[in-house]
Short mmCIF file of C-alpha atoms and ligand atoms in Angstrom, two decimals:
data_model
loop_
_atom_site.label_atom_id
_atom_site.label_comp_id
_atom_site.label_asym_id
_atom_site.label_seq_id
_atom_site.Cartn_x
_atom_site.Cartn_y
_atom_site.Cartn_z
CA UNK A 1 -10.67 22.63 -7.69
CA UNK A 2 -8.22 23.41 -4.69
CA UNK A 3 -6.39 20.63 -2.68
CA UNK A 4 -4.54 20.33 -0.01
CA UNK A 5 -1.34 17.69 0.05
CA UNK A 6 0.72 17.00 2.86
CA UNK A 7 3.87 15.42 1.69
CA UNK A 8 5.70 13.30 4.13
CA UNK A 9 9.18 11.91 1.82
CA UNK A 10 10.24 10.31 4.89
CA UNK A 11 13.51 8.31 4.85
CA UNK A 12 16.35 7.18 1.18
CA UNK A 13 14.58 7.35 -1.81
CA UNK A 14 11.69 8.97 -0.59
CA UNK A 15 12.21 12.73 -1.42
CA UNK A 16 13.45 11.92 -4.60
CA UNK A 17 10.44 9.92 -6.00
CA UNK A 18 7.91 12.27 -4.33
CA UNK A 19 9.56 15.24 -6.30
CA UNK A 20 8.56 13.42 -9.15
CA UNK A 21 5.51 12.85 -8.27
CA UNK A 22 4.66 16.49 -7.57
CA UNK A 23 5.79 17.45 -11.13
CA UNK A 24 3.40 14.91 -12.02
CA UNK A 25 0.80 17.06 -10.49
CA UNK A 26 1.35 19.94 -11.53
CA UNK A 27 1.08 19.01 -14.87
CA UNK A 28 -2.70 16.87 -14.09
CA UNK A 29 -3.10 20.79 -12.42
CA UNK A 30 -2.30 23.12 -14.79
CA UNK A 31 -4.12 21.23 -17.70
CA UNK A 32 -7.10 20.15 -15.76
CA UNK A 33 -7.27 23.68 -13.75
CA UNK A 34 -6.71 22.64 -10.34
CA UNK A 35 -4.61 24.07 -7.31
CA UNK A 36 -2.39 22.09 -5.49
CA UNK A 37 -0.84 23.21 -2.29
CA UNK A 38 1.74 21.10 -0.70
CA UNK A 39 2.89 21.57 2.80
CA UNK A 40 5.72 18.85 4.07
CA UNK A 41 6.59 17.16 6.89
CA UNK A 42 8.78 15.08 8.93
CA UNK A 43 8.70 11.12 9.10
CA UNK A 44 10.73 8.53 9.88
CA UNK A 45 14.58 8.35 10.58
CA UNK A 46 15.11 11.78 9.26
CA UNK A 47 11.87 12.81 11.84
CA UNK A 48 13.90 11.11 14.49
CA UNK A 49 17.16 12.32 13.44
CA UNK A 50 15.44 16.28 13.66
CA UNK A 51 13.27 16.19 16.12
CA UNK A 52 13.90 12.77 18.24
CA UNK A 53 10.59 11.75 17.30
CA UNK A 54 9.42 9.18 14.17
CA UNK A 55 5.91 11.14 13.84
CA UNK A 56 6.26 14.22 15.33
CA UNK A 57 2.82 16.35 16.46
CA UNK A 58 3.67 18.62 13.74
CA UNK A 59 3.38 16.29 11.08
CA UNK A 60 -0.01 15.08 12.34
CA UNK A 61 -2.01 18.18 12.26
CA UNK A 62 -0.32 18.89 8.15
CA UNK A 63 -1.85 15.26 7.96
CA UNK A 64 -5.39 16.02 9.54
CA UNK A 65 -5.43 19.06 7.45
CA UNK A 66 -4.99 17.47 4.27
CA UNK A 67 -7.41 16.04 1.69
CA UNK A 68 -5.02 13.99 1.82
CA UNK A 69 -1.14 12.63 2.21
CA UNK A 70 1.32 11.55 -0.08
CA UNK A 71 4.08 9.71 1.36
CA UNK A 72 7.35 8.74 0.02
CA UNK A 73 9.08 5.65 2.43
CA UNK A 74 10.74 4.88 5.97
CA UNK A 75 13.24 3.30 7.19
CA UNK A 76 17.25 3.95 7.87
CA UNK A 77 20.01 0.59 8.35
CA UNK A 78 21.41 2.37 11.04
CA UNK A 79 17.94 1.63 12.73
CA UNK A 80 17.50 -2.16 10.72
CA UNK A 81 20.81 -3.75 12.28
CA UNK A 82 19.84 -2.05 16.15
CA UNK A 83 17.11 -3.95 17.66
CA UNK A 84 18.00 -2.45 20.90
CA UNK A 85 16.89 0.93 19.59
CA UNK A 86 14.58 2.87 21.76
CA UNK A 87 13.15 4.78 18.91
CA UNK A 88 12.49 3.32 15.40
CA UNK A 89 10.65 4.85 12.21
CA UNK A 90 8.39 2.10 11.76
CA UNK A 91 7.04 3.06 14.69
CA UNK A 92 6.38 6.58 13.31
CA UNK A 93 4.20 4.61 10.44
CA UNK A 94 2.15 2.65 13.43
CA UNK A 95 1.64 5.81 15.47
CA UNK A 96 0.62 7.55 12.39
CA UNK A 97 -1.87 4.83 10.91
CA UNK A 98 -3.31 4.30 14.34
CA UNK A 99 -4.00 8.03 14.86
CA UNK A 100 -4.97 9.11 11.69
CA UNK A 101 -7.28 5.86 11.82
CA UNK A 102 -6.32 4.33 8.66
CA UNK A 103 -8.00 1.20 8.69
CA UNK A 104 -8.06 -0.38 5.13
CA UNK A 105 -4.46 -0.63 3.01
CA UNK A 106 -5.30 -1.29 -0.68
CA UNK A 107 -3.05 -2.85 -2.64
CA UNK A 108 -3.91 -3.05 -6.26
CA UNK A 109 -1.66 -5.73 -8.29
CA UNK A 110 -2.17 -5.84 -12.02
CA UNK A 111 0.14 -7.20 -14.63
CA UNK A 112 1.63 -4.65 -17.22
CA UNK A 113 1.51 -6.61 -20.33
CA UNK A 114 5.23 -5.17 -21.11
CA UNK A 115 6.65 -6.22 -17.97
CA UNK A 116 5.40 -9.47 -17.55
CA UNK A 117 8.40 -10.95 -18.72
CA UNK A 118 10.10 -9.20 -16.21
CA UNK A 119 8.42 -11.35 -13.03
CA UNK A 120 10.27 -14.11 -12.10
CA UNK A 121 6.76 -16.32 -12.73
CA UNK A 122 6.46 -17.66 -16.21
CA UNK A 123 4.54 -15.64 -17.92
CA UNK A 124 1.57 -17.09 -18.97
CA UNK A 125 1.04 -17.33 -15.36
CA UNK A 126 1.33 -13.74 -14.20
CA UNK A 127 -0.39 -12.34 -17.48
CA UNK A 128 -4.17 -11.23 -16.93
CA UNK A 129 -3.51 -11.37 -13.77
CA UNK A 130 -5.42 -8.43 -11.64
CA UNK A 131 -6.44 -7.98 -8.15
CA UNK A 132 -6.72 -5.98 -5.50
CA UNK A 133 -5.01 -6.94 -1.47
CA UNK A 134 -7.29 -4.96 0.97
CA UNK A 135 -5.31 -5.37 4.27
CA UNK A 136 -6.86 -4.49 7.29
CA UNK A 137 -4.19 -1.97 9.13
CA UNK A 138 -4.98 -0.65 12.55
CA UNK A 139 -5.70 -4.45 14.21
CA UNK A 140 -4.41 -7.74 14.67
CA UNK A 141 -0.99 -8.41 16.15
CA UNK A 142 0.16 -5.03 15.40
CA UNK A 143 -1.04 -3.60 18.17
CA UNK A 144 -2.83 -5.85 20.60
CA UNK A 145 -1.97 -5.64 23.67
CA UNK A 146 -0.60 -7.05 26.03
CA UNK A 147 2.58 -7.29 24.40
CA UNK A 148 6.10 -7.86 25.50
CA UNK A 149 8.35 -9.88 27.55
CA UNK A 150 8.73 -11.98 30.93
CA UNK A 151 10.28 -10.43 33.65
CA UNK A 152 13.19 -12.94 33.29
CA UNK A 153 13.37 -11.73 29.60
CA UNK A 154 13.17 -15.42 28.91
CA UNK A 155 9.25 -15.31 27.22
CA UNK A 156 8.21 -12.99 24.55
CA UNK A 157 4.21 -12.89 23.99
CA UNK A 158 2.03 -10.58 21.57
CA UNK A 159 -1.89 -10.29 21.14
CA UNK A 160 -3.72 -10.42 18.68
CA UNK A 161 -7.25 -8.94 18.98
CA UNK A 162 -10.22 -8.04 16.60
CA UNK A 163 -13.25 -6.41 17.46
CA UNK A 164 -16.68 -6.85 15.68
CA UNK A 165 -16.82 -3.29 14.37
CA UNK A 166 -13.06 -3.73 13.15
CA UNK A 167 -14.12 -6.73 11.34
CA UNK A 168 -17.54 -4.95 9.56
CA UNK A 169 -15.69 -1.78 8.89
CA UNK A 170 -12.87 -3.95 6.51
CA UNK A 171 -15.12 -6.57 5.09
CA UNK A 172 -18.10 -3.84 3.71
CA UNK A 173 -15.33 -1.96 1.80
CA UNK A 174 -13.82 -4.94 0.79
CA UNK A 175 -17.74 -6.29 -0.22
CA UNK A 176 -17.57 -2.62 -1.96
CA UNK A 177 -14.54 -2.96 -3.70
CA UNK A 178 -15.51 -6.48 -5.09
CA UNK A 179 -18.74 -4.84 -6.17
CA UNK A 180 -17.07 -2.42 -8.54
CA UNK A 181 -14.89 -5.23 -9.93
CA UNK A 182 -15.40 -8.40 -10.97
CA UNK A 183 -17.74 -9.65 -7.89
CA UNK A 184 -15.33 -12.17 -6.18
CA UNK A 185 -14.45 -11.60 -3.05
CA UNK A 186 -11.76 -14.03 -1.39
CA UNK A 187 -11.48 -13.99 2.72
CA UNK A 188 -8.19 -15.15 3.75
CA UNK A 189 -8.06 -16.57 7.27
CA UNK A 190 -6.41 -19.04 9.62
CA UNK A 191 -9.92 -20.20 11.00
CA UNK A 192 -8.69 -24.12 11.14
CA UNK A 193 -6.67 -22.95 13.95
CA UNK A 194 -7.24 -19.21 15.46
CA UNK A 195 -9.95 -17.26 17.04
CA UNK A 196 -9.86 -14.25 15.48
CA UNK A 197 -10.23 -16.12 11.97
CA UNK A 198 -13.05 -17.54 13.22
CA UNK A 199 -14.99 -13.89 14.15
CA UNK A 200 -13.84 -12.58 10.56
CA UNK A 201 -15.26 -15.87 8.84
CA UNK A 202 -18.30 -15.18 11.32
CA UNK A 203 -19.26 -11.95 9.96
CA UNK A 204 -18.53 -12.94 6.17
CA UNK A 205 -20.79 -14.81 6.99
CA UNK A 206 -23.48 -12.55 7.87
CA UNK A 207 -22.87 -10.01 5.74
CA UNK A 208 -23.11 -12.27 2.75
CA UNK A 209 -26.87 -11.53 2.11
CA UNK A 210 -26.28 -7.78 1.77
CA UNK A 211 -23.47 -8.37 -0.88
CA UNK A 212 -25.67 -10.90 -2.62
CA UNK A 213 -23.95 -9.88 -6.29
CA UNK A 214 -20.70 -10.79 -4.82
CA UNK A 215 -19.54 -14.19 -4.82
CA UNK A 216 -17.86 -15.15 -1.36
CA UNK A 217 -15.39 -17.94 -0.51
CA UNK A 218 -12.81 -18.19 2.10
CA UNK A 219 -9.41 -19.60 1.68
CA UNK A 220 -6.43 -20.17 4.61
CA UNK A 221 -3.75 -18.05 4.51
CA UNK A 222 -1.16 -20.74 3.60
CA UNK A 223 -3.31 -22.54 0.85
CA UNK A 224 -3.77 -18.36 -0.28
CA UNK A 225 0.47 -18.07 -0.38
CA UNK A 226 0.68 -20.93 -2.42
CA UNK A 227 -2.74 -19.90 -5.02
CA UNK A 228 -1.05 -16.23 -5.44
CA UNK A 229 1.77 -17.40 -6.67
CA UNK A 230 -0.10 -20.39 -8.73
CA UNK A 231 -2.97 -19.45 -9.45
CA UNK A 232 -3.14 -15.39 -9.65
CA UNK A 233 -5.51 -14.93 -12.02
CA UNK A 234 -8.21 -16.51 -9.47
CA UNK A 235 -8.54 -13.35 -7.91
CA UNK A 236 -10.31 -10.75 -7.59
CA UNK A 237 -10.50 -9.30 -4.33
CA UNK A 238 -8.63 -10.09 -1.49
CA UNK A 239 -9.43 -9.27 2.36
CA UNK A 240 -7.60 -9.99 5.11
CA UNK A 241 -6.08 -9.21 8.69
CA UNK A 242 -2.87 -7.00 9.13
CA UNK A 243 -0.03 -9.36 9.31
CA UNK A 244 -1.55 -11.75 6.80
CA UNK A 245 -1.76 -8.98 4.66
CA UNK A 246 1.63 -7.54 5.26
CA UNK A 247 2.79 -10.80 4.14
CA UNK A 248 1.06 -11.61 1.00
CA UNK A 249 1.09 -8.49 -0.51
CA UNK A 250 4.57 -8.71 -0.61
CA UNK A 251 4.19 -11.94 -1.73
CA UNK A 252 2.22 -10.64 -4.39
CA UNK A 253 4.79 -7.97 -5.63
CA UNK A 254 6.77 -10.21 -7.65
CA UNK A 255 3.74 -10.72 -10.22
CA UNK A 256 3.86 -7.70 -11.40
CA UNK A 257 7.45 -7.88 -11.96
CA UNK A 258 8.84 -4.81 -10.30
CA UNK A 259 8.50 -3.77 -6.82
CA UNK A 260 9.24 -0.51 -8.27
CA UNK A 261 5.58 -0.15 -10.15
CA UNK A 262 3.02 -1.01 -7.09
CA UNK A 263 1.03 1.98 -5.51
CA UNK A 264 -1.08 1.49 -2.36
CA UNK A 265 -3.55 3.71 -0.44
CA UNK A 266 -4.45 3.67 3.12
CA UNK A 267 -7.85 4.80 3.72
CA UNK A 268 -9.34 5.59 7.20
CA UNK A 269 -11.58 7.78 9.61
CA UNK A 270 -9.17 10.95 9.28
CA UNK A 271 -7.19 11.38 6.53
CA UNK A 272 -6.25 9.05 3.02
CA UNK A 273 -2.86 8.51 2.16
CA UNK A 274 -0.67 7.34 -0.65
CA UNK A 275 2.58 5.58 -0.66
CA UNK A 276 4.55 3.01 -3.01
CA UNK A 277 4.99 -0.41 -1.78
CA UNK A 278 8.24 -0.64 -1.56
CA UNK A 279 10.86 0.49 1.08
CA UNK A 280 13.35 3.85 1.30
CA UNK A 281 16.10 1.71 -0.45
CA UNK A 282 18.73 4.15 1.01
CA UNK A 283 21.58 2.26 -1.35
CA UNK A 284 20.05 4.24 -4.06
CA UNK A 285 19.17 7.51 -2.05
CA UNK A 286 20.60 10.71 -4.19
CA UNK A 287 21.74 8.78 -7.17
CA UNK A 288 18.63 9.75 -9.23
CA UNK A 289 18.31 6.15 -10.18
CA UNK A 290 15.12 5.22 -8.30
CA UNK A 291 11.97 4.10 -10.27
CA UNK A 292 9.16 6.70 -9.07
CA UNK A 293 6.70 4.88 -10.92
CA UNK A 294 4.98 3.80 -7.54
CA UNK A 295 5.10 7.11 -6.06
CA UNK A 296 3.53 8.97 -9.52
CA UNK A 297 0.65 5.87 -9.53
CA UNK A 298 -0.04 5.93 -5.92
CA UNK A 299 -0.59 10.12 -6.73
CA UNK A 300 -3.55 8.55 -9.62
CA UNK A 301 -4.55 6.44 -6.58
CA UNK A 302 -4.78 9.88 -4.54
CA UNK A 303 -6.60 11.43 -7.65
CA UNK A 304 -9.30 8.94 -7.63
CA UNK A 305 -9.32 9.17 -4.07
CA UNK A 306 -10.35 12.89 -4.87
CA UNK A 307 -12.93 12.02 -7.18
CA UNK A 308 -10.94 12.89 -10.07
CA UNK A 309 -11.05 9.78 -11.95
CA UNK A 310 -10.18 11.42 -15.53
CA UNK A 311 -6.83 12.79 -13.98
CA UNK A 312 -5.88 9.57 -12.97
CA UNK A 313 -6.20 7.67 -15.71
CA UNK A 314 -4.34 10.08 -17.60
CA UNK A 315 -1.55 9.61 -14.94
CA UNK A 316 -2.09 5.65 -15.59
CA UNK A 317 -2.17 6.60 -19.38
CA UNK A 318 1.46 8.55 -19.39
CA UNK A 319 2.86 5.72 -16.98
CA UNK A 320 2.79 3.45 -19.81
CA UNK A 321 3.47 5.70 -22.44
CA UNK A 322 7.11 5.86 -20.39
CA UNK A 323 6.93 1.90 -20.45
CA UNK A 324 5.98 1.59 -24.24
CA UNK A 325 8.80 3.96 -25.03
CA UNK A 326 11.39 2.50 -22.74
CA UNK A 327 11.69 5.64 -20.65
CA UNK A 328 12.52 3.89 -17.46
CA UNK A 329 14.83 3.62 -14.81
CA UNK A 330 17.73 0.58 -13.99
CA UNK A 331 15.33 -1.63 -12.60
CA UNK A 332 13.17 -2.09 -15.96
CA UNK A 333 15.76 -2.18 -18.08
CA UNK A 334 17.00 -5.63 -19.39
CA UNK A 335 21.08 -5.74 -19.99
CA UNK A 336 22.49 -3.38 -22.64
CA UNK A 337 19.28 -0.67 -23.09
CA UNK A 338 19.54 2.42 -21.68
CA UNK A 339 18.09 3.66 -18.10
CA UNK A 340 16.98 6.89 -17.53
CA UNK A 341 17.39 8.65 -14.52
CA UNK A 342 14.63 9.04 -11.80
CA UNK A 343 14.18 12.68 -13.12
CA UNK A 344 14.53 12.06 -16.35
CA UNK A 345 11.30 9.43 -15.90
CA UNK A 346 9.23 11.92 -14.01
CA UNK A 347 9.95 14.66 -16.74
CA UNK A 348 8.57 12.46 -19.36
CA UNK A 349 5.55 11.48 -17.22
CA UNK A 350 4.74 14.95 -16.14
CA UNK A 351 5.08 16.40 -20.44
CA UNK A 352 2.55 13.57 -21.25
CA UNK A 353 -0.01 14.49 -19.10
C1 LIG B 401 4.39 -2.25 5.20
C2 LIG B 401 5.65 -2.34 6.02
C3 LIG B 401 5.34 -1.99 7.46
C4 LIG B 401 4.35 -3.00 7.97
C5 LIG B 401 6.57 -1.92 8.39
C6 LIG B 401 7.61 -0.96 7.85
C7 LIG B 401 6.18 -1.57 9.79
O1 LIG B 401 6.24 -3.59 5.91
O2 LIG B 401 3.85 -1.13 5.08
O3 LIG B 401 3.94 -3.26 4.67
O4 LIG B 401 4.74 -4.09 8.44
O5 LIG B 401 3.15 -2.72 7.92
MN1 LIG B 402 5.18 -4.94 4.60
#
């Protein structure tokens, strides 16, 4: 079958491990007898730095005409260390996630059984663990409105709003998700103390009879920080709202014992799209020493998106085959065995496909 990517490699690392996980494609295509066609575009600081804009109108109609997008990461220090800047790249990711209406982030976290000793968790705490973060990504405190400051300069205030149909939209893919899993779905909310909680718990609620193979419970979102970290094989599925989410899943990243490993997809009304978890880490940018791991398993995530589910595993398959045979990059390596270059890694992946 023909596809169309759009790759956005954004900002640091970001061109580098979406090379890699091109040639990962191309392999999955030329033994599987698919066509991929790429067409790039601009995001980020290096979309400001051409254009003066962090998601130019350009890069939204490659997006739009995409099955869908793979995206590499944002974010510049000369940006971090500014907060008087006008223009920023995470807004680029906002602008781009509200337009292309990418409601539901997906954050699988499962343990590989040869990195677990790797997490800074003791490892008979991490291992089995296996579960999935959906975030809800186009609400909350992100962008309610009103938001800003007092004349005076002296007050600072942000909104955060949920609407029914917001709420619905998350929780039936979440009751979905749970459904093809292991039928536990966990809510996390604030409901003790804030309103919106209290809608979401609501409609759990009410949906609850339609999901009636899924087992629902609801947890607060500090009790949840402190059971993830505890407790993370208790999980199955996870929903929640967008800065609770932002926060746990990153909270969550340390199980798995390298941010370098964890995919994600954001799935919406107008386009999918598929980006490692972690940042553009531009100390590493150009030295061919990033892990692309992420980047080549958020591309199975993109496979799967595209109903090819036998590509993807084979992609998860010749991840681990790189794992088992210690064809990895500085961040897996423990002190003394050899790293292999961000290249190098993708090579290997892509000739075991
Ligand atoms: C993420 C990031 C973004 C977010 C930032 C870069 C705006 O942290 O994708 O989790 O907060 O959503
Ligand atoms: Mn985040």
């Amino acid at each position: 079958m023909d596809f169309k990517i759009a790759l956005l490699p954004g900002d640091g690392i970001g061109p580098e491990i979406v090379a890699e996980a091109v040639k990962v494609l191309d392999a999955v295509a030329a033994k599987y007898g698919h066509g991929f066609s790429y067409e790039k575009a601009l995001v980020g600081a290096s979309a400001i730095d051409a254009t003066g804009d962090p998601y130019p109108q350009e890069t939204h109609r490659v997006c739009l005409e995409s099955d869908a997008v793979l995206f590499g990461a944002i974010g510049d220090p000369k940006y971090d260390n500014d907060p008087s800047a006008k223009v920023r790249p995470e807004q680029g990711l906002l602008r781009m996630r509200k337009s292309l209406g990418l409601y539901a982030n997906l954050r699988p976290l499962a343990v590989f059984d040869s990195l677990a000793h790797r997490s800074p968790l003791k490892t008979e705490i991490v291992k089995g663990a296996d579960f999935l973060c959906v975030r809800e990504l186009t609400g909350g405190m992100y962008f309610g409105r009103p938001q800003g400051r007092s004349e005076d300069g002296n007050t600072a205030y942000d909104t955060c709003v949920y609407t029914r149909e917001e709420v619905e939209r998350i929780l039936h893919l979440a009751f979905r998700h749970a459904r093809a899993r292991r039928k536990k779905l966990t809510v996390v909310d604030k409901a003790n103390v804030i309103a919106t909680s209290r809608l979401w718990r609501q409609i759990a609620k009410e949906m609850e009879g339609q999901y009636a193979d899924v087992e629902l419970e609801f947890m607060f979102v500090d009790n949840a920080a402190m059971q993830i970290i505890q407790r993370p094989t208790h999980f199955d599925v996870i929903v929640t709202e967008n800065l609770f989410g932002d926060i746990l899943t990153d909270e969550a990243s340390v199980i798995s014992g390298s941010l370098g490993m964890l995919p994600s997809a954001s799935i919406g009304e107008q386009a999918a799209l598929f980006e490692p978890i972690h940042g553009s880490y531009p100390q590493a940018a150009g030295k061919n020493i990033a892990n692309p791991m992420a980047t080549i398993l958020s591309a199975a995530m993109m496979l799967e998106h595209l109903g090819r589910t036998e590509e993807a595993a084979d992609v998860r398959r010749a991840v681990n085959t790189a794992i088992e045979k210690g064809v990895v990059t500085e961040d897996l390596t423990s002190r003394g065995e050899k790293a292999c270059g961000t290249s190098e890694t993708g090579d290997f992946i892509a000739a075991n496909i």
